[in-house]
PDB file of C-alpha atoms in Angstrom:
ATOM      1  CA  ALA X  19       0.000   0.000   0.000  1.00  0.00           C
ATOM      2  CA  GLN X  20       1.100   3.513  -0.720  1.00  0.00           C
ATOM      3  CA  THR X  21       2.066   5.861   2.098  1.00  0.00           C
ATOM      4  CA  VAL X  22       2.836   9.571   2.242  1.00  0.00           C
ATOM      5  CA  THR X  23       5.104  11.085   4.893  1.00  0.00           C
ATOM      6  CA  GLN X  24       5.505  14.727   5.825  1.00  0.00           C
ATOM      7  CA  SER X  25       8.276  14.853   8.397  1.00  0.00           C
ATOM      8  CA  GLN X  26       7.924  18.540   9.309  1.00  0.00           C
ATOM      9  CA  PRO X  27       4.930  19.130  11.605  1.00  0.00           C
ATOM     10  CA  GLU X  28       5.614  22.875  11.548  1.00  0.00           C
ATOM     11  CA  MET X  29       7.733  25.307   9.565  1.00  0.00           C
ATOM     12  CA  SER X  30       8.159  29.052   9.853  1.00  0.00           C
ATOM     13  CA  VAL X  31       9.504  31.595   7.406  1.00  0.00           C
ATOM     14  CA  GLN X  32      10.000  35.316   7.291  1.00  0.00           C
ATOM     15  CA  GLU X  33       7.672  37.191   4.976  1.00  0.00           C
ATOM     16  CA  ALA X  34       9.161  37.561   1.474  1.00  0.00           C
ATOM     17  CA  GLU X  35      11.597  34.686   2.056  1.00  0.00           C
ATOM     18  CA  THR X  36      11.563  31.233   0.486  1.00  0.00           C
ATOM     19  CA  VAL X  37      10.536  28.051   2.267  1.00  0.00           C
ATOM     20  CA  THR X  38      10.562  24.387   1.253  1.00  0.00           C
ATOM     21  CA  LEU X  39       8.144  21.792   2.604  1.00  0.00           C
ATOM     22  CA  SER X  40       9.159  18.140   2.394  1.00  0.00           C
ATOM     23  CA  CYS X  41       7.165  15.118   1.335  1.00  0.00           C
ATOM     24  CA  THR X  42       8.231  11.551   0.722  1.00  0.00           C
ATOM     25  CA  TYR X  43       6.091   8.679  -0.430  1.00  0.00           C
ATOM     26  CA  ASP X  44       6.313   4.965  -0.848  1.00  0.00           C
ATOM     27  CA  THR X  45       4.931   3.142  -3.854  1.00  0.00           C
ATOM     28  CA  SER X  46       5.752   0.298  -6.188  1.00  0.00           C
ATOM     29  CA  GLU X  47       3.920   1.948  -9.071  1.00  0.00           C
ATOM     30  CA  SER X  48       5.674   3.757 -11.886  1.00  0.00           C
ATOM     31  CA  ASP X  49       2.868   6.113 -12.873  1.00  0.00           C
ATOM     32  CA  TYR X  50       0.849   8.243 -10.485  1.00  0.00           C
ATOM     33  CA  TYR X  51      -0.087  11.783  -9.520  1.00  0.00           C
ATOM     34  CA  LEU X  52       1.199  13.880  -6.640  1.00  0.00           C
ATOM     35  CA  PHE X  53      -0.535  16.932  -5.202  1.00  0.00           C
ATOM     36  CA  TRP X  54       0.026  19.711  -2.717  1.00  0.00           C
ATOM     37  CA  TYR X  55      -3.082  21.085  -1.011  1.00  0.00           C
ATOM     38  CA  LYS X  56      -3.374  24.149   1.203  1.00  0.00           C
ATOM     39  CA  GLN X  57      -5.824  24.284   4.123  1.00  0.00           C
ATOM     40  CA  PRO X  58      -6.079  27.742   5.720  1.00  0.00           C
ATOM     41  CA  PRO X  59      -7.806  28.312   9.080  1.00  0.00           C
ATOM     42  CA  SER X  60     -11.090  28.556   7.186  1.00  0.00           C
ATOM     43  CA  ARG X  61     -10.616  24.775   6.669  1.00  0.00           C
ATOM     44  CA  GLN X  62     -11.343  24.839   2.927  1.00  0.00           C
ATOM     45  CA  MET X  63      -8.859  22.554   1.175  1.00  0.00           C
ATOM     46  CA  ILE X  64      -7.422  24.179  -1.956  1.00  0.00           C
ATOM     47  CA  LEU X  65      -5.293  22.520  -4.624  1.00  0.00           C
ATOM     48  CA  VAL X  66      -1.961  24.326  -4.932  1.00  0.00           C
ATOM     49  CA  ILE X  67      -0.063  22.293  -7.500  1.00  0.00           C
ATOM     50  CA  ARG X  68       0.063  18.827  -9.054  1.00  0.00           C
ATOM     51  CA  GLN X  69       2.712  16.688 -10.705  1.00  0.00           C
ATOM     52  CA  GLU X  70       2.319  13.754 -13.067  1.00  0.00           C
ATOM     53  CA  ALA X  71       4.978  11.154 -12.374  1.00  0.00           C
ATOM     54  CA  TYR X  72       5.683  10.473 -16.034  1.00  0.00           C
ATOM     55  CA  LYS X  73       6.647  14.101 -16.597  1.00  0.00           C
ATOM     56  CA  GLN X  74      10.258  14.924 -15.807  1.00  0.00           C
ATOM     57  CA  GLN X  75       9.669  18.659 -15.721  1.00  0.00           C
ATOM     58  CA  ASN X  76       8.854  20.046 -12.284  1.00  0.00           C
ATOM     59  CA  ALA X  77       5.461  21.726 -12.045  1.00  0.00           C
ATOM     60  CA  THR X  78       5.279  25.461 -11.350  1.00  0.00           C
ATOM     61  CA  GLU X  79       2.344  27.699 -10.427  1.00  0.00           C
ATOM     62  CA  ASN X  80       3.375  31.312  -9.912  1.00  0.00           C
ATOM     63  CA  ARG X  81       5.265  31.441  -6.579  1.00  0.00           C
ATOM     64  CA  PHE X  82       4.807  27.706  -5.985  1.00  0.00           C
ATOM     65  CA  SER X  83       7.068  25.078  -7.493  1.00  0.00           C
ATOM     66  CA  VAL X  84       7.925  21.477  -6.771  1.00  0.00           C
ATOM     67  CA  ASN X  85      11.120  19.468  -6.740  1.00  0.00           C
ATOM     68  CA  PHE X  86      10.066  16.020  -7.909  1.00  0.00           C
ATOM     69  CA  GLN X  87      12.716  13.346  -7.420  1.00  0.00           C
ATOM     70  CA  LYS X  88      11.105  10.153  -8.680  1.00  0.00           C
ATOM     71  CA  ALA X  89      13.940   7.774  -7.831  1.00  0.00           C
ATOM     72  CA  ALA X  90      14.146   9.148  -4.309  1.00  0.00           C
ATOM     73  CA  LYS X  91      10.329   9.246  -4.032  1.00  0.00           C
ATOM     74  CA  SER X  92      10.507  12.818  -2.889  1.00  0.00           C
ATOM     75  CA  PHE X  93       8.101  15.649  -3.719  1.00  0.00           C
ATOM     76  CA  SER X  94       8.933  18.940  -2.004  1.00  0.00           C
ATOM     77  CA  LEU X  95       7.062  22.228  -2.335  1.00  0.00           C
ATOM     78  CA  LYS X  96       8.929  25.505  -2.623  1.00  0.00           C
ATOM     79  CA  ILE X  97       7.128  28.743  -1.851  1.00  0.00           C
ATOM     80  CA  SER X  98       8.948  31.842  -3.032  1.00  0.00           C
ATOM     81  CA  ASP X  99       8.339  35.385  -1.778  1.00  0.00           C
ATOM     82  CA  SER X 100       6.228  34.085   1.129  1.00  0.00           C
ATOM     83  CA  GLN X 101       3.157  36.141   1.917  1.00  0.00           C
ATOM     84  CA  LEU X 102       1.020  36.352   5.049  1.00  0.00           C
ATOM     85  CA  GLY X 103      -1.802  34.692   3.137  1.00  0.00           C
ATOM     86  CA  ASP X 104       0.342  31.588   2.647  1.00  0.00           C
ATOM     87  CA  ALA X 105      -0.043  30.706   6.332  1.00  0.00           C
ATOM     88  CA  ALA X 106      -1.913  27.402   6.409  1.00  0.00           C
ATOM     89  CA  MET X 107      -1.624  23.638   6.750  1.00  0.00           C
ATOM     90  CA  TYR X 108      -0.067  22.091   3.661  1.00  0.00           C
ATOM     91  CA  PHE X 109      -0.864  18.508   2.736  1.00  0.00           C
ATOM     92  CA  CYS X 110       0.925  16.280   0.270  1.00  0.00           C
ATOM     93  CA  ALA X 111      -1.230  13.645  -1.448  1.00  0.00           C
ATOM     94  CA  TYR X 112      -0.708  10.714  -3.803  1.00  0.00           C
ATOM     95  CA  ARG X 113      -3.085   9.198  -6.323  1.00  0.00           C
ATOM     96  CA  SER X 114      -2.651   5.952  -8.182  1.00  0.00           C
ATOM     97  CA  LEU X 115      -3.634   5.567 -11.825  1.00  0.00           C
ATOM     98  CA  ASP X 116      -4.586   1.955 -11.249  1.00  0.00           C
ATOM     99  CA  SER X 117      -7.571   0.371  -9.561  1.00  0.00           C
ATOM    100  CA  ASN X 118      -7.439   2.418  -6.371  1.00  0.00           C
ATOM    101  CA  TYR X 119      -7.993   6.067  -7.208  1.00  0.00           C
ATOM    102  CA  GLN X 120      -8.213   7.344  -3.675  1.00  0.00           C
ATOM    103  CA  LEU X 121      -6.067  10.224  -2.533  1.00  0.00           C
ATOM    104  CA  ILE X 122      -3.507   9.077   0.035  1.00  0.00           C
ATOM    105  CA  TRP X 123      -2.724  11.986   2.338  1.00  0.00           C
ATOM    106  CA  GLY X 124       0.233  12.995   4.474  1.00  0.00           C
ATOM    107  CA  ALA X 125      -0.267  14.318   7.997  1.00  0.00           C
ATOM    108  CA  GLY X 126       0.387  17.911   6.969  1.00  0.00           C
ATOM    109  CA  THR X 127       2.856  20.703   7.732  1.00  0.00           C
ATOM    110  CA  LYS X 128       1.777  23.879   9.464  1.00  0.00           C
ATOM    111  CA  LEU X 129       3.381  26.893   7.787  1.00  0.00           C
ATOM    112  CA  ILE X 130       3.802  30.045   9.854  1.00  0.00           C
ATOM    113  CA  ILE X 131       4.672  33.328   8.158  1.00  0.00           C
ATOM    114  CA  LYS X 132       6.505  35.859  10.323  1.00  0.00           C
ATOM    115  CA  PRO X 133       5.821  39.490   9.393  1.00  0.00           C
TER     116      PRO X 133
ATOM    117  CA  GLU A  30     -19.501  29.514  -9.924  1.00  0.00           C
ATOM    118  CA  ALA A  31     -20.737  28.588  -6.453  1.00  0.00           C
ATOM    119  CA  GLY A  32     -18.497  26.279  -4.485  1.00  0.00           C
ATOM    120  CA  VAL A  33     -19.278  23.251  -2.351  1.00  0.00           C
ATOM    121  CA  ALA A  34     -21.633  24.228   0.464  1.00  0.00           C
ATOM    122  CA  GLN A  35     -21.737  22.515   3.843  1.00  0.00           C
ATOM    123  CA  SER A  36     -23.772  23.034   6.966  1.00  0.00           C
ATOM    124  CA  PRO A  37     -23.567  23.439   9.834  1.00  0.00           C
ATOM    125  CA  ARG A  38     -20.052  24.873  10.226  1.00  0.00           C
ATOM    126  CA  TYR A  39     -19.853  23.823  13.862  1.00  0.00           C
ATOM    127  CA  LYS A  40     -21.683  21.272  15.975  1.00  0.00           C
ATOM    128  CA  ILE A  41     -21.268  20.291  19.606  1.00  0.00           C
ATOM    129  CA  ILE A  42     -23.105  17.235  20.918  1.00  0.00           C
ATOM    130  CA  GLU A  43     -23.002  14.822  23.820  1.00  0.00           C
ATOM    131  CA  LYS A  44     -21.790  11.271  23.224  1.00  0.00           C
ATOM    132  CA  ARG A  45     -24.535   8.863  22.195  1.00  0.00           C
ATOM    133  CA  GLN A  46     -26.484  11.680  20.536  1.00  0.00           C
ATOM    134  CA  SER A  47     -27.157  11.801  16.804  1.00  0.00           C
ATOM    135  CA  VAL A  48     -25.948  14.375  14.312  1.00  0.00           C
ATOM    136  CA  ALA A  49     -26.348  15.020  10.605  1.00  0.00           C
ATOM    137  CA  PHE A  50     -24.275  17.013   8.147  1.00  0.00           C
ATOM    138  CA  TRP A  51     -25.424  18.369   4.815  1.00  0.00           C
ATOM    139  CA  CYS A  52     -23.476  18.942   1.611  1.00  0.00           C
ATOM    140  CA  ASN A  53     -24.447  20.606  -1.662  1.00  0.00           C
ATOM    141  CA  PRO A  54     -21.834  19.955  -4.366  1.00  0.00           C
ATOM    142  CA  ILE A  55     -20.911  22.166  -7.292  1.00  0.00           C
ATOM    143  CA  SER A  56     -23.614  22.051  -9.945  1.00  0.00           C
ATOM    144  CA  GLY A  57     -22.970  19.329 -12.500  1.00  0.00           C
ATOM    145  CA  HIS A  58     -20.483  17.419 -10.380  1.00  0.00           C
ATOM    146  CA  ALA A  59     -21.357  13.735 -10.484  1.00  0.00           C
ATOM    147  CA  THR A  60     -18.910  12.544  -7.845  1.00  0.00           C
ATOM    148  CA  LEU A  61     -19.217  13.433  -4.169  1.00  0.00           C
ATOM    149  CA  TYR A  62     -16.867  12.545  -1.328  1.00  0.00           C
ATOM    150  CA  TRP A  63     -17.135  12.668   2.451  1.00  0.00           C
ATOM    151  CA  TYR A  64     -13.885  12.820   4.416  1.00  0.00           C
ATOM    152  CA  GLN A  65     -13.143  12.707   8.135  1.00  0.00           C
ATOM    153  CA  GLN A  66     -10.195  14.821   9.242  1.00  0.00           C
ATOM    154  CA  ILE A  67      -9.006  14.286  12.804  1.00  0.00           C
ATOM    155  CA  LEU A  68      -6.857  17.055  14.268  1.00  0.00           C
ATOM    156  CA  GLY A  69      -3.239  16.687  13.193  1.00  0.00           C
ATOM    157  CA  GLN A  70      -4.015  14.221  10.398  1.00  0.00           C
ATOM    158  CA  GLY A  71      -4.788  14.289   6.731  1.00  0.00           C
ATOM    159  CA  PRO A  72      -8.321  13.593   5.531  1.00  0.00           C
ATOM    160  CA  LYS A  73      -9.618  10.025   5.477  1.00  0.00           C
ATOM    161  CA  LEU A  74     -12.166   9.074   2.829  1.00  0.00           C
ATOM    162  CA  LEU A  75     -15.391   7.803   4.386  1.00  0.00           C
ATOM    163  CA  ILE A  76     -17.564   7.370   1.322  1.00  0.00           C
ATOM    164  CA  GLN A  77     -17.600   8.211  -2.382  1.00  0.00           C
ATOM    165  CA  PHE A  78     -20.758   8.585  -4.466  1.00  0.00           C
ATOM    166  CA  GLN A  79     -21.080   8.514  -8.220  1.00  0.00           C
ATOM    167  CA  ASN A  80     -24.413  10.237  -8.903  1.00  0.00           C
ATOM    168  CA  ASN A  81     -26.654   8.559  -6.308  1.00  0.00           C
ATOM    169  CA  GLY A  82     -24.749   5.265  -6.130  1.00  0.00           C
ATOM    170  CA  VAL A  83     -22.021   4.329  -3.667  1.00  0.00           C
ATOM    171  CA  VAL A  84     -18.611   3.707  -5.261  1.00  0.00           C
ATOM    172  CA  ASP A  85     -16.551   3.151  -2.121  1.00  0.00           C
ATOM    173  CA  ASP A  86     -17.600   3.019   1.521  1.00  0.00           C
ATOM    174  CA  SER A  87     -14.911   0.652   2.756  1.00  0.00           C
ATOM    175  CA  GLN A  88     -13.766   3.014   5.526  1.00  0.00           C
ATOM    176  CA  LEU A  89     -17.214   4.056   6.702  1.00  0.00           C
ATOM    177  CA  PRO A  90     -18.017   2.678  10.195  1.00  0.00           C
ATOM    178  CA  LYS A  91     -21.366   1.342   9.122  1.00  0.00           C
ATOM    179  CA  ASP A  92     -22.527   0.472  12.623  1.00  0.00           C
ATOM    180  CA  ARG A  93     -22.889   4.169  13.396  1.00  0.00           C
ATOM    181  CA  PHE A  94     -22.316   6.176  10.207  1.00  0.00           C
ATOM    182  CA  SER A  95     -24.685   6.388   7.258  1.00  0.00           C
ATOM    183  CA  ALA A  96     -24.773   8.552   4.172  1.00  0.00           C
ATOM    184  CA  GLU A  97     -27.116   9.102   1.302  1.00  0.00           C
ATOM    185  CA  ARG A  98     -27.240  11.125  -1.870  1.00  0.00           C
ATOM    186  CA  LEU A  99     -30.802  11.202  -3.012  1.00  0.00           C
ATOM    187  CA  LYS A 100     -31.389  12.383  -6.595  1.00  0.00           C
ATOM    188  CA  GLY A 101     -27.642  12.485  -7.157  1.00  0.00           C
ATOM    189  CA  VAL A 102     -27.210  16.049  -5.872  1.00  0.00           C
ATOM    190  CA  ASP A 103     -27.254  16.922  -2.153  1.00  0.00           C
ATOM    191  CA  SER A 104     -25.882  14.505   0.391  1.00  0.00           C
ATOM    192  CA  THR A 105     -26.262  13.950   4.116  1.00  0.00           C
ATOM    193  CA  LEU A 106     -23.896  12.157   6.478  1.00  0.00           C
ATOM    194  CA  LYS A 107     -25.305  10.928   9.770  1.00  0.00           C
ATOM    195  CA  ILE A 108     -23.700   9.638  12.936  1.00  0.00           C
ATOM    196  CA  GLN A 109     -25.860   7.689  15.363  1.00  0.00           C
ATOM    197  CA  PRO A 110     -24.838   7.295  18.156  1.00  0.00           C
ATOM    198  CA  ALA A 111     -21.776   9.544  18.321  1.00  0.00           C
ATOM    199  CA  LYS A 112     -18.630   8.588  20.193  1.00  0.00           C
ATOM    200  CA  LEU A 113     -15.880  10.786  21.600  1.00  0.00           C
ATOM    201  CA  GLU A 114     -13.503   9.634  18.852  1.00  0.00           C
ATOM    202  CA  ASP A 115     -15.855  11.022  16.193  1.00  0.00           C
ATOM    203  CA  SER A 116     -14.696  14.538  17.075  1.00  0.00           C
ATOM    204  CA  ALA A 117     -13.226  15.786  13.819  1.00  0.00           C
ATOM    205  CA  VAL A 118     -13.779  18.016  10.818  1.00  0.00           C
ATOM    206  CA  TYR A 119     -16.043  16.449   8.207  1.00  0.00           C
ATOM    207  CA  LEU A 120     -15.187  17.604   4.718  1.00  0.00           C
ATOM    208  CA  CYS A 121     -17.330  17.244   1.641  1.00  0.00           C
ATOM    209  CA  ALA A 122     -15.783  17.419  -1.818  1.00  0.00           C
ATOM    210  CA  SER A 123     -17.095  17.069  -5.351  1.00  0.00           C
ATOM    211  CA  SER A 124     -15.632  16.503  -8.787  1.00  0.00           C
ATOM    212  CA  LEU A 125     -16.931  16.347 -12.352  1.00  0.00           C
ATOM    213  CA  GLY A 126     -16.414  12.630 -12.435  1.00  0.00           C
ATOM    214  CA  PRO A 127     -14.609   9.832 -10.719  1.00  0.00           C
ATOM    215  CA  PRO A 128     -10.840   9.678 -11.103  1.00  0.00           C
ATOM    216  CA  ARG A 129     -10.012   7.361 -14.014  1.00  0.00           C
ATOM    217  CA  GLY A 130      -6.555   6.823 -15.370  1.00  0.00           C
ATOM    218  CA  ARG A 131      -5.022  10.164 -16.335  1.00  0.00           C
ATOM    219  CA  ALA A 132      -8.253  12.121 -15.909  1.00  0.00           C
ATOM    220  CA  ILE A 133      -7.533  14.458 -13.013  1.00  0.00           C
ATOM    221  CA  HIS A 134     -11.106  15.496 -12.196  1.00  0.00           C
ATOM    222  CA  GLU A 135      -9.950  17.857  -9.473  1.00  0.00           C
ATOM    223  CA  GLN A 136     -11.773  17.605  -6.177  1.00  0.00           C
ATOM    224  CA  PHE A 137     -13.256  20.839  -4.865  1.00  0.00           C
ATOM    225  CA  PHE A 138     -13.742  20.982  -1.114  1.00  0.00           C
ATOM    226  CA  GLY A 139     -16.321  22.636   1.075  1.00  0.00           C
ATOM    227  CA  PRO A 140     -15.460  24.531   4.292  1.00  0.00           C
ATOM    228  CA  GLY A 141     -16.145  21.504   6.469  1.00  0.00           C
ATOM    229  CA  THR A 142     -18.118  20.917   9.641  1.00  0.00           C
ATOM    230  CA  ARG A 143     -16.227  20.834  12.914  1.00  0.00           C
ATOM    231  CA  LEU A 144     -17.843  18.269  15.216  1.00  0.00           C
ATOM    232  CA  THR A 145     -17.079  18.170  18.921  1.00  0.00           C
ATOM    233  CA  VAL A 146     -18.413  15.219  20.918  1.00  0.00           C
ATOM    234  CA  LEU A 147     -18.420  15.748  24.696  1.00  0.00           C
TER     235      LEU A 147
END
């Protein structure tokens, strides 16, 4: 069974600085999707960025980018020019392309932005 | 476009009482999900509907939890009787269709209902 691990329960960063959130996963599959979701205090889960495993190019969405290391089974999220509105829980999730399409979630990382 | 609506936002009950949560998905979304999110954890899928049929309810504690999606639109999740360990945020999400192969069918989440069982 697939598992997703986020080893940083909490991270803090100074406003306007860059921060990287870590995620590792375990799978025997060669093709899958990886996601980063943001959950602010309002509790609404929002998709930040996604990566298809068969694509070598790292996904980028404005200030958010990923470092996808398939062999190492690592999927980190980099947030550049951190803003106060980035403060939230960040969850890494995995989805198989095979029979089980459920999202497998990590435990989350709380990101604190210092003004 | 209106998002996923959930009510109530908060609920506090005594153990052994009953409670129900309501979800209205985005218009046209055929797939609806209910998740349980315990503090400090990622969401856990409880049940997935495709239109008004159940696709997956393998992690739903069926002795106390029930869910329905009449007419393939709104959905209710009920807990009867509640236990202390049911304290959590209950998230509803919807997507255009079920995930299949490379089709992403992004899930859109509602604001959740925070349940506290005393």
